[in-house]
mmCIF file of C-alpha atoms (C1' of nucleotides) in Angstrom:
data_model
loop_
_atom_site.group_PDB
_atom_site.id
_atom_site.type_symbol
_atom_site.label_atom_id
_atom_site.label_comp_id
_atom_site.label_asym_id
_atom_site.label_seq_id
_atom_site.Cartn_x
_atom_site.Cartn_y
_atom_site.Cartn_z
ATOM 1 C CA UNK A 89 0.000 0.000 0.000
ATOM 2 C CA UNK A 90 1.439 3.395 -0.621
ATOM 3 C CA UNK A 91 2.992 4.840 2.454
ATOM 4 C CA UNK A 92 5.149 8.001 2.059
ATOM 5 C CA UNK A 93 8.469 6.361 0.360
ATOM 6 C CA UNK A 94 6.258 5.183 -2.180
ATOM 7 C CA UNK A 95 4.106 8.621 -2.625
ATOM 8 C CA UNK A 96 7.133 10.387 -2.593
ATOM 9 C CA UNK A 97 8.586 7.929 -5.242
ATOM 10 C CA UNK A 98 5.641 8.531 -7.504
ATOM 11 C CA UNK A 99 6.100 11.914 -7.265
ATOM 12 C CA UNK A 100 9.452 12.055 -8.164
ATOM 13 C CA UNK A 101 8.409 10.198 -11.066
ATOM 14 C CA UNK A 102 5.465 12.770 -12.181
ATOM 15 C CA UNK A 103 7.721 15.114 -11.087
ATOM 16 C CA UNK A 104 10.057 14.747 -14.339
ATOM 17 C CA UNK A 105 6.971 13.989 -16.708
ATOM 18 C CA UNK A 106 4.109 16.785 -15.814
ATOM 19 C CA UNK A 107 5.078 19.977 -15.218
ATOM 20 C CA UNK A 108 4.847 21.956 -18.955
ATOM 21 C CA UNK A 109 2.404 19.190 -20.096
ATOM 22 C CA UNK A 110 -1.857 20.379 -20.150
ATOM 23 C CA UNK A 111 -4.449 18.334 -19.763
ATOM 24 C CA UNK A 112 -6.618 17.505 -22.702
ATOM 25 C CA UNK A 113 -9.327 15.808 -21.422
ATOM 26 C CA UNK A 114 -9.970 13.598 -18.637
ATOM 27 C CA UNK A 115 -12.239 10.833 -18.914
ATOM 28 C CA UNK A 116 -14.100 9.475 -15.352
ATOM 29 C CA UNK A 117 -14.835 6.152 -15.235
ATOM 30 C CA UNK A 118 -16.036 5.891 -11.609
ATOM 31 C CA UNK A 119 -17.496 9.056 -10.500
ATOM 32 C CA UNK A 120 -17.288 8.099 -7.414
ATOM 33 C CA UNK A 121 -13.679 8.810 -6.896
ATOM 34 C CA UNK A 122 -13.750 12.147 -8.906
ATOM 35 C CA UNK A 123 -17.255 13.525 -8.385
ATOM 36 C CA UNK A 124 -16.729 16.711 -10.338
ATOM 37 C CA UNK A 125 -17.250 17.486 -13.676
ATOM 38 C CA UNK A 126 -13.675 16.108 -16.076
ATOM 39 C CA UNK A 127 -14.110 19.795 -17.817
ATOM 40 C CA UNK A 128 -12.922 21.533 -14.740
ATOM 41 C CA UNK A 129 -9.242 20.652 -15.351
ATOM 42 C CA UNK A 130 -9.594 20.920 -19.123
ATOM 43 C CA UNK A 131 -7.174 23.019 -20.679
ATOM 44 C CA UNK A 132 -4.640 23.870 -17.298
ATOM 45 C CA UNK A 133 -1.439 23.597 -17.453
ATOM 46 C CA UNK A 134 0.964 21.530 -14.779
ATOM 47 C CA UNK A 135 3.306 23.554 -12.704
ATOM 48 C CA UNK A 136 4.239 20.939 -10.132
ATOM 49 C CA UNK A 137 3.882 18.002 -8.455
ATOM 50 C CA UNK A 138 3.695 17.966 -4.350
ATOM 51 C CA UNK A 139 3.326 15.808 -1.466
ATOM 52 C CA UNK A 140 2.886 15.729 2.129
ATOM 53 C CA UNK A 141 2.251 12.883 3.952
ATOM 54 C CA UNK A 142 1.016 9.951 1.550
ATOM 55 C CA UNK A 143 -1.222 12.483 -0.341
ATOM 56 C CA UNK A 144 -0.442 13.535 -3.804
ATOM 57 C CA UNK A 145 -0.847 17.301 -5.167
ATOM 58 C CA UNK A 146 -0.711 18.091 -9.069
ATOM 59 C CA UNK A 147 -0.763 22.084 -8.936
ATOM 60 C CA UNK A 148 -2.411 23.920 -11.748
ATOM 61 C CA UNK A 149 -1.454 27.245 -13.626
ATOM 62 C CA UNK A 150 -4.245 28.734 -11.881
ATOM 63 C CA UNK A 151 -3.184 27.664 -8.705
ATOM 64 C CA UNK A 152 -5.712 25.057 -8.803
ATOM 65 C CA UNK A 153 -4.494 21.724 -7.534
ATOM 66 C CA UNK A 154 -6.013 18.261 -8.076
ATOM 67 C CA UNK A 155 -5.290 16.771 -4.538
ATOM 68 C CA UNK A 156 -5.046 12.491 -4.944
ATOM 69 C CA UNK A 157 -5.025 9.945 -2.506
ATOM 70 C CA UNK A 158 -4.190 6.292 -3.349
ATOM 71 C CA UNK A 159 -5.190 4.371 -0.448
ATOM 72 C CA UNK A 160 -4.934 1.074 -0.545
ATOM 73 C CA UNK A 161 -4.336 0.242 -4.377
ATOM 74 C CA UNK A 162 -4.277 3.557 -5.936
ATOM 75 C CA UNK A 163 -1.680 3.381 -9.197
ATOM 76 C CA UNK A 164 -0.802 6.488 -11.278
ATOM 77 C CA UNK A 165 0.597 5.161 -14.574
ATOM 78 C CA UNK A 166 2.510 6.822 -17.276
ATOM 79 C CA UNK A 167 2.415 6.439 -20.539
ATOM 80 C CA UNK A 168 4.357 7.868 -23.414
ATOM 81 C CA UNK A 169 2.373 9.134 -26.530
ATOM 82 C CA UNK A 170 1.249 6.099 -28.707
ATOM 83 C CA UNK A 171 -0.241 5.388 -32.135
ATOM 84 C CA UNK A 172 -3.509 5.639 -32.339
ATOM 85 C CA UNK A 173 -5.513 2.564 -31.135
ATOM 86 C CA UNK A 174 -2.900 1.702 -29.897
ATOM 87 C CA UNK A 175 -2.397 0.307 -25.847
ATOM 88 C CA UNK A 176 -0.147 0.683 -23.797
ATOM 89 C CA UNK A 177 1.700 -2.970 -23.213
ATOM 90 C CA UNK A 178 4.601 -3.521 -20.563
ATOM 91 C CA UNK A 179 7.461 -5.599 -20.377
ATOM 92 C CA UNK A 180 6.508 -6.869 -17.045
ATOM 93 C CA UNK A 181 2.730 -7.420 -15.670
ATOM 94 C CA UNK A 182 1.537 -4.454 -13.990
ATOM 95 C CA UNK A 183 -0.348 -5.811 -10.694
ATOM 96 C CA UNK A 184 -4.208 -5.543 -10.488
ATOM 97 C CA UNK A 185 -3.817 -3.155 -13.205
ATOM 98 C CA UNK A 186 -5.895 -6.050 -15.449
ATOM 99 C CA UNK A 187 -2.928 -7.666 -16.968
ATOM 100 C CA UNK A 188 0.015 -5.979 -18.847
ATOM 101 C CA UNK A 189 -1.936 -2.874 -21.308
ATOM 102 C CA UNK A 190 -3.660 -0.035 -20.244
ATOM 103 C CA UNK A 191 -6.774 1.019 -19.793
ATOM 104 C CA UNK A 192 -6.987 -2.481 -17.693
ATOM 105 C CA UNK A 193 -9.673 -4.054 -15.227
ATOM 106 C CA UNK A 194 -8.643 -1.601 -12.867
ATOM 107 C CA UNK A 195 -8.705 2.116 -14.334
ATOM 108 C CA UNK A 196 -10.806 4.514 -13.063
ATOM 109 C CA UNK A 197 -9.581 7.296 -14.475
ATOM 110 C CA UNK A 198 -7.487 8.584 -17.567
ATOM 111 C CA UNK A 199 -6.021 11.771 -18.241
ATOM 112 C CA UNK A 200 -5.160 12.368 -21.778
ATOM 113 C CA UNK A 201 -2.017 14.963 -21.804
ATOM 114 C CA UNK A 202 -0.773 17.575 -24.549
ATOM 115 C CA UNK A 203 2.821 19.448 -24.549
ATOM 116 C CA UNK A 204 3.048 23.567 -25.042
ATOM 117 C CA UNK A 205 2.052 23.615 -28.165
ATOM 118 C CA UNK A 206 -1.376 21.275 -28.153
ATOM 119 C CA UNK A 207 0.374 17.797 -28.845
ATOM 120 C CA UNK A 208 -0.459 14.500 -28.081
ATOM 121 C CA UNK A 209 2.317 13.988 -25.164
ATOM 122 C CA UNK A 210 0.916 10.672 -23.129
ATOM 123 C CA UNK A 211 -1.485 9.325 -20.704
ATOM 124 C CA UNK A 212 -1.590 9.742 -17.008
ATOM 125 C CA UNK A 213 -3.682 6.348 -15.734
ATOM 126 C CA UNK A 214 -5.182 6.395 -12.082
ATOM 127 C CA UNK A 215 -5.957 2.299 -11.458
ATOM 128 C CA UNK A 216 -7.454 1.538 -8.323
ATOM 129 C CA UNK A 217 -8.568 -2.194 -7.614
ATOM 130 C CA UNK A 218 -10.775 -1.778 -4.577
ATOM 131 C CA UNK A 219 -12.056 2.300 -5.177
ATOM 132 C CA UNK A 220 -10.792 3.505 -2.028
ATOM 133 C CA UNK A 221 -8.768 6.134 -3.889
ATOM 134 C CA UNK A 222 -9.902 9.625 -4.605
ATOM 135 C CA UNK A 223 -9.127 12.624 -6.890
ATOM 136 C CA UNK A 224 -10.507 15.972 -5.827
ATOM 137 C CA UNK A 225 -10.183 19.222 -7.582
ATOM 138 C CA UNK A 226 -9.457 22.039 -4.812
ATOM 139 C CA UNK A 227 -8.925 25.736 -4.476
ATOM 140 C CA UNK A 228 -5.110 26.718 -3.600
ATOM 141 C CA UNK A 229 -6.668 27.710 0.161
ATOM 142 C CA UNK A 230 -8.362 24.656 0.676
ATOM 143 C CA UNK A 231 -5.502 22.386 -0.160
ATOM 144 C CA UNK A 232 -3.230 24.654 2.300
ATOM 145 C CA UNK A 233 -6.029 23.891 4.567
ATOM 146 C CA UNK A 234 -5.986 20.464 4.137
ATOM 147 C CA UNK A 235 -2.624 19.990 4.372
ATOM 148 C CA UNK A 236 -2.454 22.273 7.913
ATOM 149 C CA UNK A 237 -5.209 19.599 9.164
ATOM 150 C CA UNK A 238 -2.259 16.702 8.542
ATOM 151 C CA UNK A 239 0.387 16.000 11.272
ATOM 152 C CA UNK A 240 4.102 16.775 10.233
ATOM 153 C CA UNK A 241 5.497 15.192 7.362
ATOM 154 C CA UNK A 242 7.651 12.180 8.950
ATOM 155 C CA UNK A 243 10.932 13.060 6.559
ATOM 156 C CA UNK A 244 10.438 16.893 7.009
ATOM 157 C CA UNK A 245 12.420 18.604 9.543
ATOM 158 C CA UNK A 246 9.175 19.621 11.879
ATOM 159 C CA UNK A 247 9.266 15.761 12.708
ATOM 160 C CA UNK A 248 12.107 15.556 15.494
ATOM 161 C CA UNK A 249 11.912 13.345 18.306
ATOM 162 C CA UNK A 250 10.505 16.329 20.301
ATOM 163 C CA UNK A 251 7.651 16.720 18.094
ATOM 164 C CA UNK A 252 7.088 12.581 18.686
ATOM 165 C CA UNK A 253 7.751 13.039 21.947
ATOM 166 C CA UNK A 254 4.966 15.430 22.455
ATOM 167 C CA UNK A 255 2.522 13.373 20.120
ATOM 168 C CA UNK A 256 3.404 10.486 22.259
ATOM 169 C CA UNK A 257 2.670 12.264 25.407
ATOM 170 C CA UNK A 258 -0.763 13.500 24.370
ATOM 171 C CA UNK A 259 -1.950 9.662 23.953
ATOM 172 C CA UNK A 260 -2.415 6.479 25.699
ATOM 173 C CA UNK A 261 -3.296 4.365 22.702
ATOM 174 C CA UNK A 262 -0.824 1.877 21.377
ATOM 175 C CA UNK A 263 2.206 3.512 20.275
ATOM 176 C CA UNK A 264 2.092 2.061 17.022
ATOM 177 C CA UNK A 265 -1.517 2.951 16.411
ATOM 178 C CA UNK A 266 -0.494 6.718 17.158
ATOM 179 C CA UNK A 267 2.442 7.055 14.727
ATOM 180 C CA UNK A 268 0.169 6.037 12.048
ATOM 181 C CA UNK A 269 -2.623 8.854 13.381
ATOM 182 C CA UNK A 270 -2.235 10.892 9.588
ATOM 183 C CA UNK A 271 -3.499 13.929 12.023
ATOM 184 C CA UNK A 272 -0.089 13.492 14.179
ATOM 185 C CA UNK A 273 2.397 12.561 11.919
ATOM 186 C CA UNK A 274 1.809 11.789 8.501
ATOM 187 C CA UNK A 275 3.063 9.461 6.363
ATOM 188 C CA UNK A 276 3.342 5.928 8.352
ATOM 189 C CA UNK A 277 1.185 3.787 7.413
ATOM 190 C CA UNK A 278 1.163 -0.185 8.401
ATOM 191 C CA UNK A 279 4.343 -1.674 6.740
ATOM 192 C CA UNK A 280 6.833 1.353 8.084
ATOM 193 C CA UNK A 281 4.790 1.496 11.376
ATOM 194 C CA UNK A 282 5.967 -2.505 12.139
ATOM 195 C CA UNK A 283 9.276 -1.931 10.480
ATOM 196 C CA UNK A 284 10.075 1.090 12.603
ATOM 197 C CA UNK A 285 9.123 -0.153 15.589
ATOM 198 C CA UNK A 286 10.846 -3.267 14.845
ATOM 199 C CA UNK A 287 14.049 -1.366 14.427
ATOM 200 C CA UNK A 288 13.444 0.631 17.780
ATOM 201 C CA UNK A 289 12.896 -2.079 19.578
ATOM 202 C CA UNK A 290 9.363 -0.977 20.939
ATOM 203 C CA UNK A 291 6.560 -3.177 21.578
ATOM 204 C CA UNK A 292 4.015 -1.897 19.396
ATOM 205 C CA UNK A 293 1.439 -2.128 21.808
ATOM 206 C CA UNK A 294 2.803 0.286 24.467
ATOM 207 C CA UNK A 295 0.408 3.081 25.902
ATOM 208 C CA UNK A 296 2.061 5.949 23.332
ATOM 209 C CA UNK A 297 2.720 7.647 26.614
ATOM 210 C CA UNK A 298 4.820 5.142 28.059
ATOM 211 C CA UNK A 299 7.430 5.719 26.017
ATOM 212 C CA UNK A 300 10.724 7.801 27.436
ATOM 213 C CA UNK A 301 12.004 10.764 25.843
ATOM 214 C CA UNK A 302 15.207 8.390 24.883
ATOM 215 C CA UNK A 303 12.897 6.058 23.645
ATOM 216 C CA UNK A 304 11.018 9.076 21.170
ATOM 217 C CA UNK A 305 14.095 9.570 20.263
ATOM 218 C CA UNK A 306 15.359 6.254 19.173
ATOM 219 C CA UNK A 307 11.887 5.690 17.321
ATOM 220 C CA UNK A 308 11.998 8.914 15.352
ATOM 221 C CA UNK A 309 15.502 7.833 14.226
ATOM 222 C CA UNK A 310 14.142 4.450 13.147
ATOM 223 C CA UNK A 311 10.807 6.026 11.248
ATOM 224 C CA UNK A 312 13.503 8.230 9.550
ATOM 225 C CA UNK A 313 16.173 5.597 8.784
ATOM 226 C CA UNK A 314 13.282 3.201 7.260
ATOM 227 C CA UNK A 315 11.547 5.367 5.291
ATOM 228 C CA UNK A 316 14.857 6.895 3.722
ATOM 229 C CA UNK A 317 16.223 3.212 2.866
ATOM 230 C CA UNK A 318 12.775 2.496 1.401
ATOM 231 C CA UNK A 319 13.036 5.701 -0.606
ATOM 232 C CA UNK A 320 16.567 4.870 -1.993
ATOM 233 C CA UNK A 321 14.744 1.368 -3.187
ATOM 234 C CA UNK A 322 11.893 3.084 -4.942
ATOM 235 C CA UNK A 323 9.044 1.907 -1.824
ATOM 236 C CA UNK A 324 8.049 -1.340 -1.141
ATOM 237 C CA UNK A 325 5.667 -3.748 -3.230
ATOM 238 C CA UNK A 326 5.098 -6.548 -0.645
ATOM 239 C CA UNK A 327 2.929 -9.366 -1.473
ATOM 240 C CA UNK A 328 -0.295 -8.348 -2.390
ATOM 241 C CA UNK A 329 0.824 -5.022 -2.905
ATOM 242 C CA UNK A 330 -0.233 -3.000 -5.378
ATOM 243 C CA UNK A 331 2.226 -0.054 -5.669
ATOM 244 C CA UNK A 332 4.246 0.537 -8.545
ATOM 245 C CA UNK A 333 5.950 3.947 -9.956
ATOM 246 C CA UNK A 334 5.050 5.938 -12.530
ATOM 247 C CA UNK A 335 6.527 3.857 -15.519
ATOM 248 C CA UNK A 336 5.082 0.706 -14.467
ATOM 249 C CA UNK A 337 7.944 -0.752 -12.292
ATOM 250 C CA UNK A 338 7.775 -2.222 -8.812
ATOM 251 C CA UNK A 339 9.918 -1.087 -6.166
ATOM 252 C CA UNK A 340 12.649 -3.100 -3.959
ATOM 253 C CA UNK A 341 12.435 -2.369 -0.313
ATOM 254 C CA UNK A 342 10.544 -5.532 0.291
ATOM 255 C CA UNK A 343 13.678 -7.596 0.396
ATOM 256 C CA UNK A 344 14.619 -5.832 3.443
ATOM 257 C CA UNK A 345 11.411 -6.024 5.453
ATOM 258 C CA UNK A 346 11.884 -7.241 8.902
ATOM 259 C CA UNK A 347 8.493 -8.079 10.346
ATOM 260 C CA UNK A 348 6.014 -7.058 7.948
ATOM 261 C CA UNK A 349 4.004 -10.395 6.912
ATOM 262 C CA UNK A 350 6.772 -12.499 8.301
ATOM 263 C CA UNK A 351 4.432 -14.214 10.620
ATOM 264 C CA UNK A 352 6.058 -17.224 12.050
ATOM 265 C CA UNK A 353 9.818 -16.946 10.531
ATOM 266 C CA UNK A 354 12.154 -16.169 12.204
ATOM 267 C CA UNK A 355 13.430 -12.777 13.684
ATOM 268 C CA UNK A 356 16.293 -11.624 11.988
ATOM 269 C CA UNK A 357 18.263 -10.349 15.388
ATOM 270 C CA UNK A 358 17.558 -13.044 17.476
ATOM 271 C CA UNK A 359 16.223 -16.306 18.411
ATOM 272 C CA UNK A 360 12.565 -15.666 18.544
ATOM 273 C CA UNK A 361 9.852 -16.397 16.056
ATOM 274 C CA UNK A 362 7.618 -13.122 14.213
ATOM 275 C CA UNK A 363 4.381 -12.765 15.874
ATOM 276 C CA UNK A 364 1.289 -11.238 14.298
ATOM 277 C CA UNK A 365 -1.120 -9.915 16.276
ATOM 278 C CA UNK A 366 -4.322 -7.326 15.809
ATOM 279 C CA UNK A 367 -4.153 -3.760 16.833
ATOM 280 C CA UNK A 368 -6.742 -1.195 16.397
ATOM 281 C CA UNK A 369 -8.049 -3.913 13.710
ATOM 282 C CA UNK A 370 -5.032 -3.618 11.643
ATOM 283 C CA UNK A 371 -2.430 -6.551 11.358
ATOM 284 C CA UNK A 372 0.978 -6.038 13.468
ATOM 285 C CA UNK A 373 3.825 -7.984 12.905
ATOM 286 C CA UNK A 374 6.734 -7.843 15.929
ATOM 287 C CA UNK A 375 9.223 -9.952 17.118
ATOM 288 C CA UNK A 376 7.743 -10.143 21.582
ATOM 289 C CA UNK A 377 11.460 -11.190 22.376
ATOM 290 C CA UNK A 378 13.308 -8.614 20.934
ATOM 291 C CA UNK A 379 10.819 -5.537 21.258
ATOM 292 C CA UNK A 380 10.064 -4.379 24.865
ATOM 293 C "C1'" DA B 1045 -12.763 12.758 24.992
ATOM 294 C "C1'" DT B 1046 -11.062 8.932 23.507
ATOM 295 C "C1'" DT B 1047 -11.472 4.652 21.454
ATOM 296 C "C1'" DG B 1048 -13.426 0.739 19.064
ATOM 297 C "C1'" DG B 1049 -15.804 -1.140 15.284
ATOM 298 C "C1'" DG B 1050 -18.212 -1.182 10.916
ATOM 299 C "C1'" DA B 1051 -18.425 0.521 6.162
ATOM 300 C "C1'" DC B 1052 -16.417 1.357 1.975
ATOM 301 C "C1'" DC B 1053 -14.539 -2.042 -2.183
ATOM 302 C "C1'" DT B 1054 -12.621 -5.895 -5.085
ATOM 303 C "C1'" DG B 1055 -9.978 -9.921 -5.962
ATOM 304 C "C1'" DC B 1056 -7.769 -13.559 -4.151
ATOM 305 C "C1'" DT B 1057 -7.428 -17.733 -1.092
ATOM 306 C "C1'" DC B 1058 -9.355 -21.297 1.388
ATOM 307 C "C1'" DG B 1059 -12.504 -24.918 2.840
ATOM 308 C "C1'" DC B 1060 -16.470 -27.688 2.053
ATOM 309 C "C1'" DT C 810 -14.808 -28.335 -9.869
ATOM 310 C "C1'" DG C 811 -17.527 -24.672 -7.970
ATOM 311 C "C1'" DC C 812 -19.044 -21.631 -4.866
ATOM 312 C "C1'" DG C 813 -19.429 -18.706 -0.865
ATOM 313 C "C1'" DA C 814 -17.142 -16.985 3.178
ATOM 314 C "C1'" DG C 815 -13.280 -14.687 4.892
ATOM 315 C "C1'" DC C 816 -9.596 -11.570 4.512
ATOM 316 C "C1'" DA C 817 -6.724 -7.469 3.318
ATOM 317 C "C1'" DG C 818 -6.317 -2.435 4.737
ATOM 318 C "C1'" DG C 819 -6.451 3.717 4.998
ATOM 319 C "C1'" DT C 820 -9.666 6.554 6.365
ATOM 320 C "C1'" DC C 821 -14.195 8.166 7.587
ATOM 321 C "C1'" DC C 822 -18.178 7.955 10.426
ATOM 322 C "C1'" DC C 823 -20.845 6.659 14.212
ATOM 323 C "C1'" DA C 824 -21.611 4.945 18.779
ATOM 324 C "C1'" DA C 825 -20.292 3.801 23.458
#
DNA sequence: ATTGGGACCTGCTCGC
DNA sequence: TGCGAGCAGGTCCCAA
C-alpha cells in the first residue's frame, strides 16, 4: 500500500513527466472517486507536483491543484504518446492493473495529456482495484487547509523526536496505532509502522505515553532511517501489494522487510519467532522477544 | 474525549 | 470443480 516512500517515489516520477504538459481531457470512469465534472481541469497547465504525507498534489497554472489519494491500491501510470488505437503494453505485468496494457480491469480514471504547443504527449492512468482512492479538484486555500489539518510530514524537519515526543505524550493508545494517526504525523502507514518499531525495539502495543524521551528519540531515528532506505529502493511492493511507480515498475524495499508479513519466521536479530497480532483492527507484525 | 468497530470495495485464497 | 465466506487495509463515520 502506498505509504510516504512510495508517494514520494511517484512523485518524483510525475515530477520529471508533468510539469509543462496540459491536460486535454480527462475521462471518469467511476465518478465516485472524482465527483466533479472532467471539464474543470480541461485546458490547465501543470506547474508541479507535491506531497505531504502519503497524499499527492498536481498544482495547476491557476493555482488550482487536483489533490489524490491512493489508499490502498491507488496506481498512477505513465504512458508515453502512442499510435492511435494503440495500448499501452509492458514488459513486465503491472499488478491488479488487469494484466500488462492499459486502460486495464482496474482504471478509473485517464487523463489524456498535450505538450506547449497542443500535442499528443501521453497518458496519465489512475488504477485503483478496490475504489478507495480519490481525486478531488481544490482551491489553492483549501488544499493549504488540508494539508495544515495533517500532522508533520515524517521526513520533514518539523518531525524531530521532540515533536514525537509530544505526540506520544498527548496519547495512551498503542504507540504504534499513534504514529500512524495521519493527524499526528503523517506518512506511516502499516508496513513502516511494524518496520520502525521493529528497528526501535518498541513493543508496538505500548500506551504511546509510556514511552521515554530516549525512547522518542530512538523511534523517530528508526521512522527516519526506514523510510529513507525504502526511498533509496523506490518503496516497497510486498505481497499483495499493489504499488508501482510511474513507468510501471515495482519497487525493492521488500527484500529488506523485517516483520512485515513475516508471521512465524524467524526474527532476523535473534532467536525468537515473528508474531502477528491485531491492533486497532489492523495486522501487526513484531518480534515479543526482541521488542520491549 | 477517547477509542473501538463497521463501512467502503474488489480480488484472491481457502474450505467444504 | 464450484461456490461462498473470509480476509486485506487507509480513512471516515458513528456509537459507546
Amino acid at each position: 500500500m502506498p505509504e510516504l516512500p512510495e508517494v514520494e517515489t511517484i512523485r518524483r516520477g510525475l515530477a520529471r513527466i508533468l510539469p509543462g504538459k496540459k491536460i486535454r481531457w480527462v475521462k471518469i470512469l467511476a465518478a465516485k472517486q472524482f465527483p466533479q465534472p472532467a471539464a474543470a481541469v480541461n485546458g490547465r497547465t501543470i506547474v508541479a507536483v507535491k506531497r505531504k504525507g502519503k497524499q499527492l498534489a498536481i498544482v495547476f497554472d491557476n493555482k488550482q491543484v487536483l489533490l489524490i489519494h491512493l489508499k490502498l491500491t491507488g496506481q498512477l501510470v505513465y504512458v508515453p504518446r502512442l499510435q492511435s488505437g494503440q495500448r499501452a503494453v509492458f514488459g513486465h505485468p503491472i499488478p491488479f492493473a488487469g494484466g500488462d496494457s492499459l486502460p486495464g480491469r482496474s482504471t478509473r480514471i485517464i487523463i489524456s495529456l498535450a505538450d506547449a504547443s497542443g500535442h499528443d504527449a501521453g497518458t496519465l492512468f489512475f488504477n485503483d482495484v478496490r475504489m478507495f482512492g480519490w481525486l478531488r479538484l481544490l482551491s489553492e486555500k483549501d488544499w493549504r487547509q488540508a494539508m495544515a489539518e495533517l500532522g508533520a510530514d515524517a521526513l520533514s524537519r518539523q518531525f524531530n523526536a521532540a515533536y514525537l515526543y509530544k505526540v506520544l505524550q498527548s496519547s495512551r493508545r498503542a504507540v504504534k496505532v499513534v504514529i500512524m494517526d495521519q493527524q499526528k504525523i503523517s506518512g506511516i502507514g502499516n508496513i513502516y509502522a511494524n518496520e520502525a518499531l521493529f528497528r526501535a525495539r518498541i513493543d508496538p502495543r505500548r500506551p504511546a505515553n509510556s514511552l521515554s524521551r530516549k525512547e522518542s528519540e530512538k523511534l523517530c531515528q528508526a521512522i527516519k532511517a526506514v523510510l529513507q532506505e525504502s526511498l533509496k529502493m523506490q518503496g516497497t511492493s510486498a505481497a499483495d501489494d499493489a504499488y508501482i511507480q510511474p513507468d510501471g515498475r515495482p519497487g525493492r524495499f521488500q527484500q529488506k522487510l523485517a516483520v512485515y508479513q513475516r508471521a512465524g519466521q524467524k526474527c532476523l536479530s535473534c532467536s525468537g519467532t515473528v508474531k502477528r497480532i491485531e491492533l486497532g483492527g489492523r495486522g501487526t507484525f513484531f518480534c515479543p522477544q526482541c521488542q520491549k
